[in-house]
């Protein structure tokens, strides 16, 4: 099947099998390897991307379902060479160790802050409850999201 | 050793120890990490493994015709084909052999049976369904306690002369002395305690891309390994490939936790696939394969006995362990220690007498046992002693903190030799416990608990406070005592200072998220005063790094960190000689401060490390016998292990009607010596504490009577989320290691070692019962309250 | 990662189009809504439909409205919408209670209320919620529209009243003034399926229970409810005794299965505890004593 998917603002297309998962379309067809996968049963959230502005599990979405739609991945967070505050927050607050769950966490964090710019730590924990991490014990991820809530892009540049 | 004020570099980083953001983050937050599944080579093919659905069965036939006929399939490899290459079996890290692809029988559910190589991973999966295997099911050993019964099916009939499922008996300590102590003690408390089978489950599964270049004869393998050099040597020994023609590369690793130490059949199959097809072959396992076939952890069934005076002074500790190793003995640990370091089980206390006996058995389950941050079975040892201390406290009706304080080793007792031969070199245990109790507000917590107990209602949550005090021995280890498959556990390190004063540090160890690119730069920075941003840490590629045994058992800082410090020290001393030559004075006239050698009493007369680096490469004449450049190469043989320790306190609230446990607080005081980067140390601790919650409350791989793996996906093997973890409260004490060049001890596994007992003790404290096994799921808690506890390792009945 | 077997894919542009595709596809065609029940099963190759009919384009089935004396929820309404719906929150807090503990935020962005109850998992929380509320399912074929009471909707595990060439289009819930409702769930961990769960609504009239509904998930309760317990409560004062007796009836009459989430006796015990808690909170909310 022919599909056209707008990924990170750019139109992409491909001739793909209906069963091709969105995560594989992104990683293997487009070479966007920042989105990872970590399980078979839609439990871990490592594959989180945005579909029409909402965070979803790209391992549980067919690429054909993104035909005509907009997808956003971690590669789109940095703009004009400046990190998004969520990215800077993860760096400043040591919100990552091995980095494998990180893209999913970042996409979830960015979606949360777009909806709720000043979330308390309970809200943050609920928002990332579908993203598993084996390294950090979550505390620094929560602090990283709070950092992003408290700092603007201008402060990231500075 | 005290850490004096640390100067800051132009980039704002500490020149030495201190909080510093990580260098590796730049690529990870941009999604530009390079993990094994990100590797893409021209013409690369994809492999997939067919696995057994039976736990124990004879293989009658394997028909691969249909799979081979699939238009996208390039090769199908079976055990029979591997036999012709003498690769159907491979040695394990414990002197046993393990099947690469099954030939005669399958011995655990999920065991590797055939390997398909296809153009893409979807086709490879499709082709698996076209392979027909005929099995003849056999009786199953799915319960370790049945492994040695007379009628138990024989699992390892491939081993000549084998008549039962016992792997070994091993003991340590003084049984006779214990018998005497126990016979005369006021109080003896015995308890059966299971540390169930769990799994490290890093977020990235295991995999490899193998590329054999037919023309050059060079095999390059990108793989998820915590020990790239060990893998290279093993491939050479096992596959008969010349070692100088093998390059093992660990790219970025998405978590290891001991899951990525051994060589898995999939890696070998990928190599064979590449040789057979002439193309690179990628094999990355899926999550169910990871949980069902790669190295599990623990599965220790322990019977512990503690002898004490009626006043609570401990006198003796003995334990019998039934250890379930799975179908092959593949535990990764130093050769002389078949039960790892379990015999450190007297823990942090003054036990005059101790004895342990470990009986290891085969079962129809995946092989493994040493993994998941266990520090070579110290997780099991600490769990045992910390649970036993609480059992004793329960019997004597003593406060568990008080009882521990009474029995902790005192600072003046160090160096202390345990009844099983461990030499703890340093520690101030009472101080750590006092600090943890202070942070927790322990007395107030007990008052709150008492008030609640005095006036309970049906729905009032039951409050529990649990402690755990651990000592672990890490940083394996002195090569005289510690080797893995004959390779001594001494590690190399190379430091090179370039003419412009920038440095490259090559490590033998392999980070999987611990931040080595930052912390090791900080170690060198600390010694030679070059900013950490000017020090590039290189690791993971066996062509570019010195030999070593890799990262596990928290050994990177104790061993490789020491190597880096020693290398830096040698460079610093070499620079002194260069400085003396440049300043035309004697080396004895020179003093050092902040990255600069200068003339005593005349500080203007000095040279920075950067200047000395250029000078060392220049035409400057150096003394007779002194070589140019500014490099050092070290092989560090640690004189002893290091002994991090800590005191943990967990507070829980248990719903008495449902058994649901909420972790209210977790206080962790750790002593890992001086902290190179406190931010990174705390991150390591946070992660390990989450492991404790996971294992105490939800993680288990259980089996039913047919040997079906009941924890083979993330629907069943539950990892803690952000909802179950509290906001960790950390404290520290600093007791440097007396032998480590910078006094550091390692910390990567401490929290995983110490935390499960704290949580379990807290829940049992809430319920006011003496024993129940983890995971304490709501059902397990409720059944424990009913006096009918569940066995966690079997199917629930 | 595991991946599905090959299949044909059709994208429906309207309900009529979806129905005609279903007629063409027969029993080997499955509707793809949120996909978070079906796609995981297909990846494990436990489900192998020949054709998937994607109905995510049927955005006209994504709504929550007050339609006279009933709340109307389109079958394609996402869990996240149900969770955040002010309209539903105003009338039945049981919805938000349940949605908060269904799966995780990512799944809730895609999974739909229609897809969930059509999957008919015996542990499906929304099935219990809608049974408790005595909701009605609106089912369309190309020739007719019919309604089925939610309590008749589930025919067995993974089996519903929806025929092969039919689509669930809407769920209707009667509005009950002054009602209080709640949902209680025990899970091993956030996001897990229920070990057991119970929901209820209570409507008080002149100080006694005028109307009540009970829903049960994951305990093998027929049609996710317990009519005998409901009957025992009608006309009673909302006392601890009455609630306790009703909860005991629920525990007695359900059929929990032992599995790795828990043994049968524990689940039966939970049925009682959670029905009690759901009823008590519903009563408090109906009386305005809990906010």
mmCIF file of C-alpha atoms in Angstrom, chain C residues 45 122 140 193 243:
data_model
loop_
_atom_site.group_PDB
_atom_site.id
_atom_site.type_symbol
_atom_site.label_atom_id
_atom_site.label_comp_id
_atom_site.label_asym_id
_atom_site.label_seq_id
_atom_site.Cartn_x
_atom_site.Cartn_y
_atom_site.Cartn_z
ATOM 1 C CA UNK C 45 -0.241 -14.332 16.221
ATOM 2 C CA UNK C 122 -13.908 -10.764 31.331
ATOM 3 C CA UNK C 140 -26.317 -1.217 13.347
ATOM 4 C CA UNK C 193 -5.806 -5.841 34.431
ATOM 5 C CA UNK C 243 -24.526 -2.819 51.971
#
